[in-house]
Short mmCIF file of C-alpha atoms and ligand atoms in Angstrom, two decimals:
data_model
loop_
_atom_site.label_atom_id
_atom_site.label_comp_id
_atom_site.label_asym_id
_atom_site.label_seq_id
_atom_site.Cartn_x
_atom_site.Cartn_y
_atom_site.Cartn_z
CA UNK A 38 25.45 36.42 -10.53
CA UNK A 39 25.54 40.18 -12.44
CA UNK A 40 22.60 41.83 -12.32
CA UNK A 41 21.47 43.98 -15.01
CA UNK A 42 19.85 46.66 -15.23
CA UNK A 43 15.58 45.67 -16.17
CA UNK A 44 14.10 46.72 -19.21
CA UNK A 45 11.92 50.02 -19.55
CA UNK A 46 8.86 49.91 -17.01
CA UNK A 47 5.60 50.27 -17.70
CA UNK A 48 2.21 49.58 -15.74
CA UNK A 49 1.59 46.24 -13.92
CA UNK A 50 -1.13 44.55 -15.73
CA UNK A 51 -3.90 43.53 -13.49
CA UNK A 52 -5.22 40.32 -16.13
CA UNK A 53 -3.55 37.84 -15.20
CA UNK A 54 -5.39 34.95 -13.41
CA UNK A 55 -6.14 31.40 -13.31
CA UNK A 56 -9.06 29.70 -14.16
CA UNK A 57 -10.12 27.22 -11.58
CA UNK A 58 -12.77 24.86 -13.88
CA UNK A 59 -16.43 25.57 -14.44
CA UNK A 60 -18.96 22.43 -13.95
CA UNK A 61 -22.50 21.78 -14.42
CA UNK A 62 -24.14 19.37 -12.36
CA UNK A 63 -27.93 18.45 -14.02
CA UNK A 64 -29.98 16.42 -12.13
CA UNK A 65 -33.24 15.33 -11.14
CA UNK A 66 -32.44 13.12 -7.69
CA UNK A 67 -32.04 15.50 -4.77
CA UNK A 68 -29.88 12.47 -3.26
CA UNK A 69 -28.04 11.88 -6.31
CA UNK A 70 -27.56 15.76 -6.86
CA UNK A 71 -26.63 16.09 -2.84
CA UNK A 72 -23.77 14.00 -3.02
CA UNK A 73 -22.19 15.17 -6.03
CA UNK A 74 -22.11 18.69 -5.22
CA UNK A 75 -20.69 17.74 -2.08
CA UNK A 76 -17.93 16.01 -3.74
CA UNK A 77 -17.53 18.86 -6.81
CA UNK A 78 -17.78 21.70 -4.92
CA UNK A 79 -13.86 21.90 -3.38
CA UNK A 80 -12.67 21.58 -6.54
CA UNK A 81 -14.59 23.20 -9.14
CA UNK A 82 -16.92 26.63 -9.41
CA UNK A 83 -19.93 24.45 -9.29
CA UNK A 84 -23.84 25.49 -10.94
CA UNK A 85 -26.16 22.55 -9.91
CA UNK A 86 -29.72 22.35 -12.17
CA UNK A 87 -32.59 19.97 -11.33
CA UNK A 88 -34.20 20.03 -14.56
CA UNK A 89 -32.56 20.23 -18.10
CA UNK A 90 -34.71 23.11 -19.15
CA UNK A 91 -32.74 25.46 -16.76
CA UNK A 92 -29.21 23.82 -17.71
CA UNK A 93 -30.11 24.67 -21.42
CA UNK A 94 -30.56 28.35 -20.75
CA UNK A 95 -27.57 28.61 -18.49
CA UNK A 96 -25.61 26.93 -21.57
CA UNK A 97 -27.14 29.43 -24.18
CA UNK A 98 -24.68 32.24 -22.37
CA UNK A 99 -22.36 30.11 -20.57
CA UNK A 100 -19.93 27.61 -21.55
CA UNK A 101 -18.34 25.07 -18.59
CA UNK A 102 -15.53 22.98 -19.26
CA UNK A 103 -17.86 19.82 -18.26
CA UNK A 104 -21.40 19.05 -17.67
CA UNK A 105 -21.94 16.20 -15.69
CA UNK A 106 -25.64 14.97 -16.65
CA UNK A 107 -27.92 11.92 -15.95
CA UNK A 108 -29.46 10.48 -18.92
CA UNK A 109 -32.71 10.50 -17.85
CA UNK A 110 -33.09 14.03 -16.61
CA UNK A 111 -36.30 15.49 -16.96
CA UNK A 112 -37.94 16.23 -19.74
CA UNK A 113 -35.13 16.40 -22.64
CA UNK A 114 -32.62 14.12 -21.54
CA UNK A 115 -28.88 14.29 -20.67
CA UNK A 116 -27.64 13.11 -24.60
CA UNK A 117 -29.93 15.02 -25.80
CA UNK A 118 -29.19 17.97 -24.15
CA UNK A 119 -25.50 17.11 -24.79
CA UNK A 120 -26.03 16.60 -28.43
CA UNK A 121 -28.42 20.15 -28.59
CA UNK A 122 -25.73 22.36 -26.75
CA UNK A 123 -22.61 20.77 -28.86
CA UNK A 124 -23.64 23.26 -32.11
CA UNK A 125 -23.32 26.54 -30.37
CA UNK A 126 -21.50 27.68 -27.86
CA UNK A 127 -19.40 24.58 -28.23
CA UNK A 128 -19.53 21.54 -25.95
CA UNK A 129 -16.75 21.32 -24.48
CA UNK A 130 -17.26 18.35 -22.30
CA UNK A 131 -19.96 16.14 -21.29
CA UNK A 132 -20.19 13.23 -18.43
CA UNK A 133 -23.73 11.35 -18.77
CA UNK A 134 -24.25 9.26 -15.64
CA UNK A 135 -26.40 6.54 -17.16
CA UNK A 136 -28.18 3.72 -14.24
CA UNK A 137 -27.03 0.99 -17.73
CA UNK A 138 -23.75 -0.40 -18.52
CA UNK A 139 -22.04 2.70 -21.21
CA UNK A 140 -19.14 2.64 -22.62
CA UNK A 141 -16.89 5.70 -24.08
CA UNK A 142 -19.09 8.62 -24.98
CA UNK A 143 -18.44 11.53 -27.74
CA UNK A 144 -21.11 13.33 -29.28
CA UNK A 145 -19.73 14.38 -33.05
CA UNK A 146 -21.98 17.14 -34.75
CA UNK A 147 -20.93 18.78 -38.01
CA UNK A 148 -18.85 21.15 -36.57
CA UNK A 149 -18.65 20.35 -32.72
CA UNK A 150 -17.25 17.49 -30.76
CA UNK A 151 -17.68 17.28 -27.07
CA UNK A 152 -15.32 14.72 -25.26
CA UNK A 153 -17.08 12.26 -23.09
CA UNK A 154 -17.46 9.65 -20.49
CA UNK A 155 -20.12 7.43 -19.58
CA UNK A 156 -20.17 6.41 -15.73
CA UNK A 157 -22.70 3.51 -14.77
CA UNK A 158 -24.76 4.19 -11.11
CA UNK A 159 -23.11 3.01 -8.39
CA UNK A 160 -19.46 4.73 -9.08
CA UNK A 161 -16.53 6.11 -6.43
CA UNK A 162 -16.50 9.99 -6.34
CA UNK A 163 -12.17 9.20 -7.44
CA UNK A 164 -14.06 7.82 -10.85
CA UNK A 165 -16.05 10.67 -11.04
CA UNK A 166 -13.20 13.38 -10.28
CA UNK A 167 -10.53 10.75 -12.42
CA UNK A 168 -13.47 11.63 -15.84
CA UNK A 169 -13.30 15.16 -15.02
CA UNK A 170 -9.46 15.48 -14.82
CA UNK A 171 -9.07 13.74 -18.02
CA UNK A 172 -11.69 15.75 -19.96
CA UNK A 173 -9.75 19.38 -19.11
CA UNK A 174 -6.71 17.83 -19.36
CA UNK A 175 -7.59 16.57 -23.08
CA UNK A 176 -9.03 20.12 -23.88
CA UNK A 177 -5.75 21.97 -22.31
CA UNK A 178 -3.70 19.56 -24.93
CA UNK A 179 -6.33 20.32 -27.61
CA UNK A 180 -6.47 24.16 -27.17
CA UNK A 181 -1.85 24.33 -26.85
CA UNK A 182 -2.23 23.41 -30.38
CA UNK A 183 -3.58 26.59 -31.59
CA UNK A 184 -0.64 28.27 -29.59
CA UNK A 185 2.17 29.72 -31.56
CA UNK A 186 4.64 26.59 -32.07
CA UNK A 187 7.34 27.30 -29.67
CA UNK A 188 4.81 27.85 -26.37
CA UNK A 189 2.85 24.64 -27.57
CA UNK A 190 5.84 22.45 -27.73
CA UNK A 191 7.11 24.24 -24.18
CA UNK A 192 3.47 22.65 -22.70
CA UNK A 193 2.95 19.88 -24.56
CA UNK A 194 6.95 18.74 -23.74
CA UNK A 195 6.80 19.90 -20.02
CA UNK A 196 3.37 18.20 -19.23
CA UNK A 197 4.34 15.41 -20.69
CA UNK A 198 7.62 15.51 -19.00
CA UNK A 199 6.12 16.53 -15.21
CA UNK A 200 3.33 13.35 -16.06
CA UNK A 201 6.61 11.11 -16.64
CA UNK A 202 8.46 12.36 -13.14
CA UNK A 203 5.26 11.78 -11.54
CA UNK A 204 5.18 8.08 -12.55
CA UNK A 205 8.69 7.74 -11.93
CA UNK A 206 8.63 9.20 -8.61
CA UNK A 207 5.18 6.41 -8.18
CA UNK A 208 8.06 3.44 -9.21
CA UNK A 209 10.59 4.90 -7.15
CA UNK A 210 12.53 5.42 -9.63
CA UNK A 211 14.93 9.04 -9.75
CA UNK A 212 13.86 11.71 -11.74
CA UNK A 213 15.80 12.13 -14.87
CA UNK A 214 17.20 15.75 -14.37
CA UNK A 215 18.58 15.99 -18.10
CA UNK A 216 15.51 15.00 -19.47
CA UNK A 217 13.64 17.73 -17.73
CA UNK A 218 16.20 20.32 -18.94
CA UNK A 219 15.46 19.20 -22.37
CA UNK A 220 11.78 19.54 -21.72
CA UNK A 221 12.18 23.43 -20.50
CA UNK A 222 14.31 24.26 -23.84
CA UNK A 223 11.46 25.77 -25.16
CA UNK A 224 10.73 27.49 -22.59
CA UNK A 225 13.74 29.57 -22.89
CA UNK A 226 12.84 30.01 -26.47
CA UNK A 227 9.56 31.31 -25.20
CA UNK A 228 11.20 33.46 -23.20
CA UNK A 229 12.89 34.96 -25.39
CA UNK A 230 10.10 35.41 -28.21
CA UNK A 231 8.31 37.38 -25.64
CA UNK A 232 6.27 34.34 -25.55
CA UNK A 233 5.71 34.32 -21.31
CA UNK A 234 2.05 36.05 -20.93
CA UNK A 235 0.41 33.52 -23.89
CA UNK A 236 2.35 30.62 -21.39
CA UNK A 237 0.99 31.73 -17.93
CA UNK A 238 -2.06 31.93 -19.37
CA UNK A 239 -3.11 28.89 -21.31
CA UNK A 240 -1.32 26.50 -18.85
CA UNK A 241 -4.15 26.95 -16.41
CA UNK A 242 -5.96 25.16 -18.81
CA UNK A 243 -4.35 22.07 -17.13
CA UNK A 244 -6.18 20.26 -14.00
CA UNK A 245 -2.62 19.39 -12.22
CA UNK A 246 -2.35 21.73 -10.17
CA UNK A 247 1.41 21.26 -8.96
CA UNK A 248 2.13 21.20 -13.10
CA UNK A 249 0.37 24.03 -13.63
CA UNK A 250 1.91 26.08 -10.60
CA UNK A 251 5.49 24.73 -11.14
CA UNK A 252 5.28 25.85 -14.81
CA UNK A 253 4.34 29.25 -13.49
CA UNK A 254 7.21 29.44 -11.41
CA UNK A 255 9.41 27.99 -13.92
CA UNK A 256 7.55 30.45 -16.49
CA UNK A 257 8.41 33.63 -14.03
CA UNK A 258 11.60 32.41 -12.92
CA UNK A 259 13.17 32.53 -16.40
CA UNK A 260 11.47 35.70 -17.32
CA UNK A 261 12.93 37.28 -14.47
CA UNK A 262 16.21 35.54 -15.17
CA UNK A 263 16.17 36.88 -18.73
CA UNK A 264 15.46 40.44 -17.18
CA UNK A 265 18.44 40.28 -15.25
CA UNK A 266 20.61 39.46 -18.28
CA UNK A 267 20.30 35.64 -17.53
CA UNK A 268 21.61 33.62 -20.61
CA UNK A 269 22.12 30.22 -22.32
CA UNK A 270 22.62 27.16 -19.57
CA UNK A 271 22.41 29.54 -16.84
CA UNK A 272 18.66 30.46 -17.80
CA UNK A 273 17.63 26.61 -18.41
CA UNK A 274 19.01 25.85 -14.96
CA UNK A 275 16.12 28.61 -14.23
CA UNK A 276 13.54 27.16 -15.95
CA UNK A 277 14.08 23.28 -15.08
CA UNK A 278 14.64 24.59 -11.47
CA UNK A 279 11.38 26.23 -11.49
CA UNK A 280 9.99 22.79 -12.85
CA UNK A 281 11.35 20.82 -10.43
CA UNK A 282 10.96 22.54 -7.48
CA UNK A 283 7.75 21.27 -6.31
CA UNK A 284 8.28 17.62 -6.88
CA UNK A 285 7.99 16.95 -3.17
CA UNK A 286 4.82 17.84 -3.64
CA UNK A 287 3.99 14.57 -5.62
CA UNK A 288 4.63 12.16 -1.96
CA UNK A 289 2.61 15.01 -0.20
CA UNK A 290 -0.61 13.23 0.96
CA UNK A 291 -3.81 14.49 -1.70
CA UNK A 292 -5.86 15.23 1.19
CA UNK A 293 -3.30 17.59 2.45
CA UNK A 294 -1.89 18.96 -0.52
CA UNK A 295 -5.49 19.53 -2.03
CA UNK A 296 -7.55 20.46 1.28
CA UNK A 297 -9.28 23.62 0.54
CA UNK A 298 -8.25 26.77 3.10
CA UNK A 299 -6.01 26.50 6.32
CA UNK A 300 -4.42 23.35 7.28
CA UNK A 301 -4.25 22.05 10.67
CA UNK A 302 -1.48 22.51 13.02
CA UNK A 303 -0.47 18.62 12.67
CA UNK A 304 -1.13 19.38 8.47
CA UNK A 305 1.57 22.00 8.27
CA UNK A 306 4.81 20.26 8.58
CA UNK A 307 4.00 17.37 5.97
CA UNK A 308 3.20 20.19 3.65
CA UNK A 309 6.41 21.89 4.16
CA UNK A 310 8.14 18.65 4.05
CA UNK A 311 7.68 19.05 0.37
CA UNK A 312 10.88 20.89 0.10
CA UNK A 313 12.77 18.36 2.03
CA UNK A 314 11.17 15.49 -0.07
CA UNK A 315 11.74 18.00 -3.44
CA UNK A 316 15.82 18.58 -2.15
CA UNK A 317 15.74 14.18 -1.83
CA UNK A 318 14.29 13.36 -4.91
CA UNK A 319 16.39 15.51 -6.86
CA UNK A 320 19.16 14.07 -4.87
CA UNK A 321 18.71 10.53 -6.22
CA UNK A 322 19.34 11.49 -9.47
CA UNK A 323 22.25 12.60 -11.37
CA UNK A 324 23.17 15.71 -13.00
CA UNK A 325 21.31 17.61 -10.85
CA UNK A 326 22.99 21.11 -10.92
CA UNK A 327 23.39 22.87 -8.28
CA UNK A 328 21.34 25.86 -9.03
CA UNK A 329 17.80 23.95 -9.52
CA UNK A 330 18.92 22.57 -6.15
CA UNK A 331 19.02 25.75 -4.73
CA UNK A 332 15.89 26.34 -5.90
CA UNK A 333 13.91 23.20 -5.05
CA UNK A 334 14.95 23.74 -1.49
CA UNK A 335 15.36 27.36 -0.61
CA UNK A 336 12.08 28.69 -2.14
CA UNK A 337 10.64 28.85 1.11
CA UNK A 338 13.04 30.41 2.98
CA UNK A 339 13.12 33.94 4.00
CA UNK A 340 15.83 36.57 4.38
CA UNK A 341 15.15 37.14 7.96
CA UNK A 342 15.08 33.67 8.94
CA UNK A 343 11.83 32.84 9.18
CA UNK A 344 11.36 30.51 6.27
CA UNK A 345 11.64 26.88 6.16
CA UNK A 346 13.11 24.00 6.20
CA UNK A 347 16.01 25.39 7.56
CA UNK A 348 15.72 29.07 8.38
CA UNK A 349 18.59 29.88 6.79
CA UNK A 350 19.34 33.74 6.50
CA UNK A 351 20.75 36.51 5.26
CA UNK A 352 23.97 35.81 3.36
CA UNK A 353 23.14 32.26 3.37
CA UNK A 354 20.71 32.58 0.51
CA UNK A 355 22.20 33.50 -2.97
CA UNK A 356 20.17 35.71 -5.87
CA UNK A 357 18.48 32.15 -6.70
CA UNK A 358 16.66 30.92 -3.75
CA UNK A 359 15.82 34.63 -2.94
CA UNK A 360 14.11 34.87 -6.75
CA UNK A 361 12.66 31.68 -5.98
CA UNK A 362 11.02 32.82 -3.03
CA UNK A 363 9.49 36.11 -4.51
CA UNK A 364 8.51 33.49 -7.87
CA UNK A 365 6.64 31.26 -5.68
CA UNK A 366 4.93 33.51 -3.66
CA UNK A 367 3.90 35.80 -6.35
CA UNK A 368 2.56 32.68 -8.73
CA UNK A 369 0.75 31.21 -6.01
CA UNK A 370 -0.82 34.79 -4.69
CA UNK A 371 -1.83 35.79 -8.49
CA UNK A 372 -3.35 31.71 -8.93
CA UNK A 373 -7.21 31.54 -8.48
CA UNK A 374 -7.81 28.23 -6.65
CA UNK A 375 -11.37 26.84 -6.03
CA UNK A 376 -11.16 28.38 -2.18
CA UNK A 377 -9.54 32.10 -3.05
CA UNK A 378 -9.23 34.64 -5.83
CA UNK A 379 -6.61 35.59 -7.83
CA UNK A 380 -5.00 38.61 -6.37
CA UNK A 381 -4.09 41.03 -9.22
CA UNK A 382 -0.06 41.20 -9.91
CA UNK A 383 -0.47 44.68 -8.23
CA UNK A 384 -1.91 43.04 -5.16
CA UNK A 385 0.66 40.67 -5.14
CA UNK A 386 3.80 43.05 -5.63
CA UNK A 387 2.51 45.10 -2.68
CA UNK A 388 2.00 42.18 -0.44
CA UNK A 389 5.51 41.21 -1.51
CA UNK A 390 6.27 44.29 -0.30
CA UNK A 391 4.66 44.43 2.63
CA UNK A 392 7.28 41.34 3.52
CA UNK A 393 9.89 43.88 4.09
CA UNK A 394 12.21 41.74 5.98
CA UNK A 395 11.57 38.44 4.91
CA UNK A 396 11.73 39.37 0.54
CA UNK A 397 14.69 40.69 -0.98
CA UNK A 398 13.50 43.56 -1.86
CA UNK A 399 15.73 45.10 -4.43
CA UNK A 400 15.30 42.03 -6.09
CA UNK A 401 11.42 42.22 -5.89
CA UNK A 402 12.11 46.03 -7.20
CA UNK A 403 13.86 44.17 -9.95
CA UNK A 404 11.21 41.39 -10.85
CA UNK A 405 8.18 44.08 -10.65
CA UNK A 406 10.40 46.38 -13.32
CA UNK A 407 10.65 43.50 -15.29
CA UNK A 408 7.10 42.28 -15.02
CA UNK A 409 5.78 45.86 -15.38
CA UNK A 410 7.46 46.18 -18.42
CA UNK A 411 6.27 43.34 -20.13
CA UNK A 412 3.42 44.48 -19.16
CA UNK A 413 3.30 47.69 -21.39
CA UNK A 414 3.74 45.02 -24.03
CA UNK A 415 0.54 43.41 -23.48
CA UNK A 416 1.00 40.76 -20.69
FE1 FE2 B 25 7.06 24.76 -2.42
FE1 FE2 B 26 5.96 26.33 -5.24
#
């Protein structure tokens, strides 16, 4: 691979974050209340109210992405306070827990429509978290539209596309590595429009995690590619790569791959087997190149040999799985997840390079050029 020279450098932007979602909880029953905030609180930046007259204020400045609500919270009641709070700030999306049978809930005002669900008294927390997932995930779509066309066909094709690998993989069926090329076509596009900071952004909109970080990686990954001088087929290989390289993640148990903080010492290795499951799965199928190969399963090794799964080292790893490695770290250190901030890129660049034997670190010189200097451009 020739390496070019980066573009012209400028500060490292210290904006960029993700958004782990914001929920309301309002409820009278301190049983009722209890148990969902236990259930809510891994996964979302939870506010819990016992009465609506508090949730009301908190909505006059605030604006979650859902508010979870009995119906007959005390004294205005949850569709009322739904319907009040759609006009201004927007409603963005509203789950009325109702002790009768409901059916599928939207609240239309003149100008505002809040999504909805209606879930009946007794329910499983998965039918719970299942409302909440589709809500976001309905606004994400809605909100790509208003992106310029290029980055919302790049989402709406690649979510679309990681949703279909995901059911596939489910079926045990192979994953279709042409069709997820075609998916990241755009993405290049992007790319090359400038088109990356809008991208990182506004797909942490998205409640799938393992989308939303893949696209990241795929999202830095062919930014720095494109630094570098990357081009044409060799960038898409970049992008799909960087799509695709997590895929193992989709047989990880949920428990594991979504516990909040450290996992156990018996936790670890089915996490890591991830890249071993990532390296079969894209195995199975055909057309695979061998670049998005590399990059499924060498992002986790490190220079020095202390990576996984192999602990390869040294001249063993190529330019790809050693850009793969600084990608995933520095998307996952700069995510915000429910359990840890989002490190600023400038955090993240000098923990990078704090690895000093394990990151390449001319190439992280490279990638923090290139980043910087998109930076100066408003990322
Ligand atoms: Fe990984
Ligand atoms: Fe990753």
């Amino acid at each position: 691979m020739k390496i070019r020279a980066p573009r012209e450098t400028g500060g490292i932007d210290d904006k960029l974050e993700i958004t782990v979602p914001k929920v309301f909880v309002v409820m009278n029953d301190d049983k009722h209340r209890g148990e969902l905030e236990k259930a809510l609180t891994k996964y979302f930046k939870l506010t819990v109210f016992s009465d609506s007259n508090n949730a009301m204020r908190a909505l006059e400045t605030e604006s979650p992405d859902v508010v979870i609500i009995e119906n007959d919270i005390k004294p205005l009641g949850g569709a009322r306070l739904l319907v009040q709070q759609a006009s201004s700030p927007p409603c963005k999306a509203g789950v009325l827990l109702t002790r009768d049978q409901g059916e599928d809930f939207t609240v239309s005002l003149e100008n505002a429509t809040c999504a909805g669900r209606y879930l009946t008294w007794p329910f499983p927390a998965k039918q719970l978290m299942d409302a909440i997932t589709e809500l976001i995930n309905e606004n994400a779509l809605k909100s790509w539209e208003d992106l310029p066309e290029t980055q919302a066909k790049t989402l709406k094709l690649t979510v679309d596309e990681y949703q279909g690998i995901a059911d596939a993989i489910a079926s045990g069926e192979p994953i279709n590595y042409n069709s997820a090329a075609e998916s990241c076509t755009p993405l290049v596009d992007a790319i090359n429009e400038g088109g990356h900071h809008d991208l990182l952004k506004n797909v942490q909109a998205h409640h799938n995690y393992t989308y939303v970080h893949s696209m990241r990686v795929a999202t830095l990954l062919t930014l720095f590619g494109y630094g570098i001088g990357m081009r044409g087929d060799d960038l898409l290989v970049l992008s799909t790569g960087g799509l695709l390289h997590d895929t193992g993640k989709l047989v990880t148990p949920p428990n594991i791959l979504d516990k909040p903080g450290k996992l156990t010492e018996e936790e670890w290795p089915i996490m890591r087997d991830h890249v071993v499951e990532s390296g079969n799965l894209l195995d199975a199928g055909d057309d695979v190149t061998k670049g998005a190969k590399i990059i499924a399963e060498q992002h986790h090794e490190k220079i020095d040999g202390t990576g996984y799964p192999k602990g390869l080292k040294g001249a063993e790893l190529n330019e790809l799985a050693r850009m793969s490695a600084i990608v995933d770290i520095f998307g996952a250190l700069t995510d915000e997840r429910s359990y840890k901030p989002a490190f600023p890129p400038a955090k993240a660049f000098a923990i990078l390079e704090s690895m000093e034997t394990g990151i390449d670190q001319n190439l992280l010189a490279l990638f923090k050029e290139i980043f910087g200097g998109d930076a100066a451009s408003g990322l």
